[in-house]
Tab-separated table of C-alpha atoms in Angstrom:
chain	number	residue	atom	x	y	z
A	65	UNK	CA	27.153	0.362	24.922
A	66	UNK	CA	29.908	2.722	25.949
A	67	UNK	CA	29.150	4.917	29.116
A	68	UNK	CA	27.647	8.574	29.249
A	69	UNK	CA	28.704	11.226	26.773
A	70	UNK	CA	30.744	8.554	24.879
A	71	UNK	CA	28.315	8.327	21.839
A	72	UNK	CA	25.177	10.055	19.980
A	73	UNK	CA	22.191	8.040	18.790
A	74	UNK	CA	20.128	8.285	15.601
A	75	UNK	CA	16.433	6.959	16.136
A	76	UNK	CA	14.744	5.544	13.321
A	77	UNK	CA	10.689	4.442	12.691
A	78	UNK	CA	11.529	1.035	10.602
A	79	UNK	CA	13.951	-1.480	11.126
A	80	UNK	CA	14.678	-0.987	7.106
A	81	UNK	CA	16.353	2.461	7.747
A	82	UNK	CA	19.353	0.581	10.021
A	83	UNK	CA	20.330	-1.529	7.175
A	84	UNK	CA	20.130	0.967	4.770
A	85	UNK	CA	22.508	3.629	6.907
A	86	UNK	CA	24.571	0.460	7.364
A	87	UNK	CA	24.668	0.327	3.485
A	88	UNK	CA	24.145	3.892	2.329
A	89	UNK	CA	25.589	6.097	5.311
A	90	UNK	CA	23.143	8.720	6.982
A	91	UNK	CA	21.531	10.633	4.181
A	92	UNK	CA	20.437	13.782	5.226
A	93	UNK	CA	16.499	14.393	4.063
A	94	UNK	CA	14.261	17.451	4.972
A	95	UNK	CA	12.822	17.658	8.118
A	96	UNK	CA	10.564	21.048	9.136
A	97	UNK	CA	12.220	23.499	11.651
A	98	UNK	CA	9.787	26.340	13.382
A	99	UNK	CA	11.751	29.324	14.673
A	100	UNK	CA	8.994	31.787	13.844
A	101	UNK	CA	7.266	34.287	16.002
A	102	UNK	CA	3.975	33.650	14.779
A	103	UNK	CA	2.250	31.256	12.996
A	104	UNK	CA	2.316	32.845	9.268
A	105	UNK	CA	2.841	29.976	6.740
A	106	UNK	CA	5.085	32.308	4.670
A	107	UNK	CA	6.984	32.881	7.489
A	108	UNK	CA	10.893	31.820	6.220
A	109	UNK	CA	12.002	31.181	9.771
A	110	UNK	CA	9.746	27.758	9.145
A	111	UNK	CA	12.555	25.857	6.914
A	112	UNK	CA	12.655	22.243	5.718
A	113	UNK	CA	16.228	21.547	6.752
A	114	UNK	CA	18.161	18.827	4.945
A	115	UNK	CA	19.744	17.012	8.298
A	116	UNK	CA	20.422	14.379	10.204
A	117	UNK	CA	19.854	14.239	13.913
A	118	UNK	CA	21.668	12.583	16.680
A	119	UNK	CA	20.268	12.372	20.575
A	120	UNK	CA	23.308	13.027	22.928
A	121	UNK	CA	22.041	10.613	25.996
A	122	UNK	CA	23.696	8.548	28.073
A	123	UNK	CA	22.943	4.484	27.529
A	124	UNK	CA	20.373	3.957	30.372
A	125	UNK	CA	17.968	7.203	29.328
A	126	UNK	CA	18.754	6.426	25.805
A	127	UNK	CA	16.629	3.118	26.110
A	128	UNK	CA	14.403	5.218	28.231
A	129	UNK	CA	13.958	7.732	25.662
A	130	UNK	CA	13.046	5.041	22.805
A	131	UNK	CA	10.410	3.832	25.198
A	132	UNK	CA	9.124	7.376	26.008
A	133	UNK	CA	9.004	8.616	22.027
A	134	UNK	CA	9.071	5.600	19.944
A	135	UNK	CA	5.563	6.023	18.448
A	136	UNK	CA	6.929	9.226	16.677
A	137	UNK	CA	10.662	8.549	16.480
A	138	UNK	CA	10.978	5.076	16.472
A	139	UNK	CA	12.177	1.916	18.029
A	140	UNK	CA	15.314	1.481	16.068
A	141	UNK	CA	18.516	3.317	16.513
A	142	UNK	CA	22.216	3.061	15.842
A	143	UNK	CA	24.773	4.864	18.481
A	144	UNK	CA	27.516	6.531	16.610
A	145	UNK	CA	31.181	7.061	19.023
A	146	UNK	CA	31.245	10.771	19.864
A	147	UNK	CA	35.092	10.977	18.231
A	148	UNK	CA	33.894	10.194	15.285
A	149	UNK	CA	31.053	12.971	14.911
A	150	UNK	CA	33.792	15.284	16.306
A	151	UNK	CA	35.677	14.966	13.020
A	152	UNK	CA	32.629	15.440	10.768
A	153	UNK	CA	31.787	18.559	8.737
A	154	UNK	CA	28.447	20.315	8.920
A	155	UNK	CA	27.883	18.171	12.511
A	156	UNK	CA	27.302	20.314	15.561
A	157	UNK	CA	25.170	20.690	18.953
A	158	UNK	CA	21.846	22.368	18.266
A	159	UNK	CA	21.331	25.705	19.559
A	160	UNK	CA	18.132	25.964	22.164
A	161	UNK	CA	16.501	29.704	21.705
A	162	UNK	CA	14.901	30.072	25.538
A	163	UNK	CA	14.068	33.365	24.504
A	164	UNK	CA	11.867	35.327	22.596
A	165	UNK	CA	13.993	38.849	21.738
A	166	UNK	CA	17.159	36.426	20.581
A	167	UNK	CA	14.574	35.101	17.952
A	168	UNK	CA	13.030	38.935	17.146
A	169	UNK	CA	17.162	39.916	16.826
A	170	UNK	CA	17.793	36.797	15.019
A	171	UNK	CA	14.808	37.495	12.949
A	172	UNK	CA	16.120	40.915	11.777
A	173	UNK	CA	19.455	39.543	10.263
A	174	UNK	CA	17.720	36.307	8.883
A	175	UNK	CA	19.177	36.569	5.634
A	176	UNK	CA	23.141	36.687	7.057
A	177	UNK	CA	21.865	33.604	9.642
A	178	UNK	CA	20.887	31.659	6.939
A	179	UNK	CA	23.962	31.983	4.676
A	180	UNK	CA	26.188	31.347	7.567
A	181	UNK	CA	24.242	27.896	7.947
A	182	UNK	CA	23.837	28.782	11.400
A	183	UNK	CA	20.201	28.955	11.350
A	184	UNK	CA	20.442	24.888	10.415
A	185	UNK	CA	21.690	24.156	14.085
A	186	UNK	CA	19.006	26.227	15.962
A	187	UNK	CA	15.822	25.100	17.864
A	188	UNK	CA	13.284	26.119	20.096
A	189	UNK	CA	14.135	25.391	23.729
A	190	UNK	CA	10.332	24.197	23.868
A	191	UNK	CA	7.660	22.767	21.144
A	192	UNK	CA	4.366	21.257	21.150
A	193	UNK	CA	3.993	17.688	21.499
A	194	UNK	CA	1.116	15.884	21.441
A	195	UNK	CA	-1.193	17.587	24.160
A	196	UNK	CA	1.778	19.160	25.816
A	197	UNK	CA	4.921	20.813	25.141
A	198	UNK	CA	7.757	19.120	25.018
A	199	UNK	CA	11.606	20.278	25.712
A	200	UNK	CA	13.382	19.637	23.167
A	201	UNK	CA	16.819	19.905	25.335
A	202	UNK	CA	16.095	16.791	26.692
A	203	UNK	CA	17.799	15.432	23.534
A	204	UNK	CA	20.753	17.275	23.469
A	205	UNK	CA	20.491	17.429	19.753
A	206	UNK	CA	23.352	17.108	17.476
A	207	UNK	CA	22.626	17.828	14.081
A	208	UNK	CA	24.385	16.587	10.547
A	209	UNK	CA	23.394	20.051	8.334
A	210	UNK	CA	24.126	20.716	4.255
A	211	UNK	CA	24.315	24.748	4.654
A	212	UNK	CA	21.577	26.321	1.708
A	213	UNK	CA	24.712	27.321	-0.037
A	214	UNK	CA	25.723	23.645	-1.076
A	215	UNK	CA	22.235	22.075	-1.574
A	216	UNK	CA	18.286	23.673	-1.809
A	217	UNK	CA	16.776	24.117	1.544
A	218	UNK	CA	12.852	24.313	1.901
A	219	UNK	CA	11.845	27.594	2.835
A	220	UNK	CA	8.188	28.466	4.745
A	221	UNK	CA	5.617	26.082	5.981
A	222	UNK	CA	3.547	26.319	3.047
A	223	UNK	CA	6.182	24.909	0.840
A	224	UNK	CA	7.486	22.080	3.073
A	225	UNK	CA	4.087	20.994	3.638
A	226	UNK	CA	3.521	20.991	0.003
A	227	UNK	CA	6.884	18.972	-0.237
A	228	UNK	CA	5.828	16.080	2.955
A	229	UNK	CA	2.510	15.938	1.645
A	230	UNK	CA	1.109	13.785	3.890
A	231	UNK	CA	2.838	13.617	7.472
A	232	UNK	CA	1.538	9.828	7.593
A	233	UNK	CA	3.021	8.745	5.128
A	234	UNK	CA	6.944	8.185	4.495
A	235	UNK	CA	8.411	11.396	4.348
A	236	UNK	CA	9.543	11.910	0.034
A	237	UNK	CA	13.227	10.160	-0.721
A	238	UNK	CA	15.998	12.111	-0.674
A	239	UNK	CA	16.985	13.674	-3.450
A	240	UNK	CA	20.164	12.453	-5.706
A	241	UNK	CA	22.132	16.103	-4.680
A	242	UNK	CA	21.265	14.710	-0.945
A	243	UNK	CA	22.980	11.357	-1.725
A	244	UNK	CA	25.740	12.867	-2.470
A	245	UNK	CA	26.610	14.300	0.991
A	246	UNK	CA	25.649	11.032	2.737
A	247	UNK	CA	27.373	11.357	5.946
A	248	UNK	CA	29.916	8.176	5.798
A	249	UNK	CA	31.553	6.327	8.741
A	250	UNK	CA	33.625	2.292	8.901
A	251	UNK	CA	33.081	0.128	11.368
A	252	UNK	CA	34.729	0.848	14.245
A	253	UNK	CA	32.805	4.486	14.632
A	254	UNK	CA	29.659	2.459	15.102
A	255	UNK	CA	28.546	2.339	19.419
A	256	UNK	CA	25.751	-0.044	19.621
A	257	UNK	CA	23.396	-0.925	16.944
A	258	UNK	CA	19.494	-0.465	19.017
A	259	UNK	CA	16.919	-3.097	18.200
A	260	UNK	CA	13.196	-3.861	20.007
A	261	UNK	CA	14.201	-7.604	20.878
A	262	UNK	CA	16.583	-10.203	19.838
A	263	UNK	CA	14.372	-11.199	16.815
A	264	UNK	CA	15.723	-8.693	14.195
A	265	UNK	CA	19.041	-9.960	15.035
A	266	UNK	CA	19.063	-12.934	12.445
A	267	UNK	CA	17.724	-10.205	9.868
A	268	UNK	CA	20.869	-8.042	10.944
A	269	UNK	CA	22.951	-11.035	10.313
A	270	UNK	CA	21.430	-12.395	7.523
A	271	UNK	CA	21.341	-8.130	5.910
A	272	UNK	CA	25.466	-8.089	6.885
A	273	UNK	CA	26.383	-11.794	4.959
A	274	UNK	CA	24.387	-10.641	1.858
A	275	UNK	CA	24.912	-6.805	1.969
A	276	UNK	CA	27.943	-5.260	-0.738
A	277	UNK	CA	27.608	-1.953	-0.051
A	278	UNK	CA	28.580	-0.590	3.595
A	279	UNK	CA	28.329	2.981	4.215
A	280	UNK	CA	28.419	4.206	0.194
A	281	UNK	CA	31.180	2.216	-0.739
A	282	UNK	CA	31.406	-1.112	-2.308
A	283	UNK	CA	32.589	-3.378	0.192
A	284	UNK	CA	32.030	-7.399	1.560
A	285	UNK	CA	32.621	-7.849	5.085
A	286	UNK	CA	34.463	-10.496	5.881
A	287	UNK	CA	33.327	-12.401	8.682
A	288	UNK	CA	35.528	-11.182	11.531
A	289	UNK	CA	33.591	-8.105	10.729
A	290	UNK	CA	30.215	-9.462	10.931
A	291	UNK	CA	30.574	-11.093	13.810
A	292	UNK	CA	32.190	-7.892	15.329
A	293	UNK	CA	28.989	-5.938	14.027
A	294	UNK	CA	26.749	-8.325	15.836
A	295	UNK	CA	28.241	-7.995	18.992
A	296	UNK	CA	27.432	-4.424	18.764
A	297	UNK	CA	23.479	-5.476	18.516
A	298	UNK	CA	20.982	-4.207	21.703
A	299	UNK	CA	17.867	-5.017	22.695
A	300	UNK	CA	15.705	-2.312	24.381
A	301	UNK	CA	13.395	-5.725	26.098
């Protein structure tokens, strides 16, 4: 794993969702977003944001961090190299609000924030967690955003919640329009590939000899390129 500010990290909950980036690319699926004032379920400053979302943390605090929120975020990761998210469309740093009147002025003009896409990369400096709140700048978010003029965004509480359903279960598949603007990447943009312990590394292997698909496009890696991929493999024990 390369040293600090070198990479970002996408966490995942199963050890399923590595090899499927490895095979898809990151598909961007909805995930809720509250910038309101208040609590009003109609509220459109609640959106379901089609995204993908990187932690910016350097390798130490990124194992940390997987320790720390791995009952809600997950145990699994893959660490992208920061040059390549810095040729990537639609991939930013989020924006932490600190303050209430920037989200009152931001509030007025909602309609020219959202069109811009800019509301896609925003987020409250602080949100509730558990039985505390938590701040969310510890992650040093980067965020993979389709802007609600290129695909449907999810707009209120009310209608996201009708959309997720049930927050225990798996969050609905991405739809086919969400597919299509799969964030892709080869091999050599991939940092570090983040696994509990050194078991899942014969499924990794075993996933990579079988596998003829790698990120969206129909490809067999040759074994030069396996073994490369498995050098990349971490253990967080």
């Amino acid at each position: 794993m390369s040293s600090k500010h070198e990479f970002i990290t996408h966490l995942f909950e199963e050890f399923t969702r590595i090899t499927e980036v490895l095979s898809e690319g990151f598909v961007p699926n909805y995930h809720g977003e509250d910038l309101r004032l208040d609590t009003n379920p109609k509220d459109v400053m609640y959106m379901g944001i089609p995204m993908v979302s990187f932690a910016d943390i350097e390798a130490q605090t990124i194992l940390d961090h997987i320790n720390r929120v791995g009952k809600d975020y997950g145990s699994y990761a893959i660490s992208m190299k920061k040059e390549w998210a810095l040729r990537q469309k639609w991939l930013n740093p989020v924006w932490y609000v600190t303050d209430e009147a920037t989200l009152m002025h931001l509030h007025r003009n909602w309609k020219a924030v959202m069109e811009t896409g800019i509301s896609g990369f925003m987020k409250k400096y602080k949100s509730p967690w558990i039985d505390e709140d938590f701040h969310n700048y510890a992650e040093r978010e980067w965020r993979y955003t389709v802007p609600i003029t290129e695909v449907k965004w999810i707009l209120t509480q009310e209608a996201y919640d009708k959309w997720r359903k049930d927050p225990n279960e798996k969050r609905p598949a991405p739809t086919e329009e969400l597919i299509n603007h799969a964030l892709k990447f080869d091999i050599g943009d991939i940092d570090s590939i983040i696994v509990p312990d050194k078991t899942y590394t014969d499924e990794i292997s075993n996933f990579l000899h079988t596998t003829e698909t790698f990120s969206g496009q129909k490809r067999k890696l040759s074994e030069g390129e396996i073994n490369f991929l498995l050098g990349l493999v971490t253990t967080i024990k």
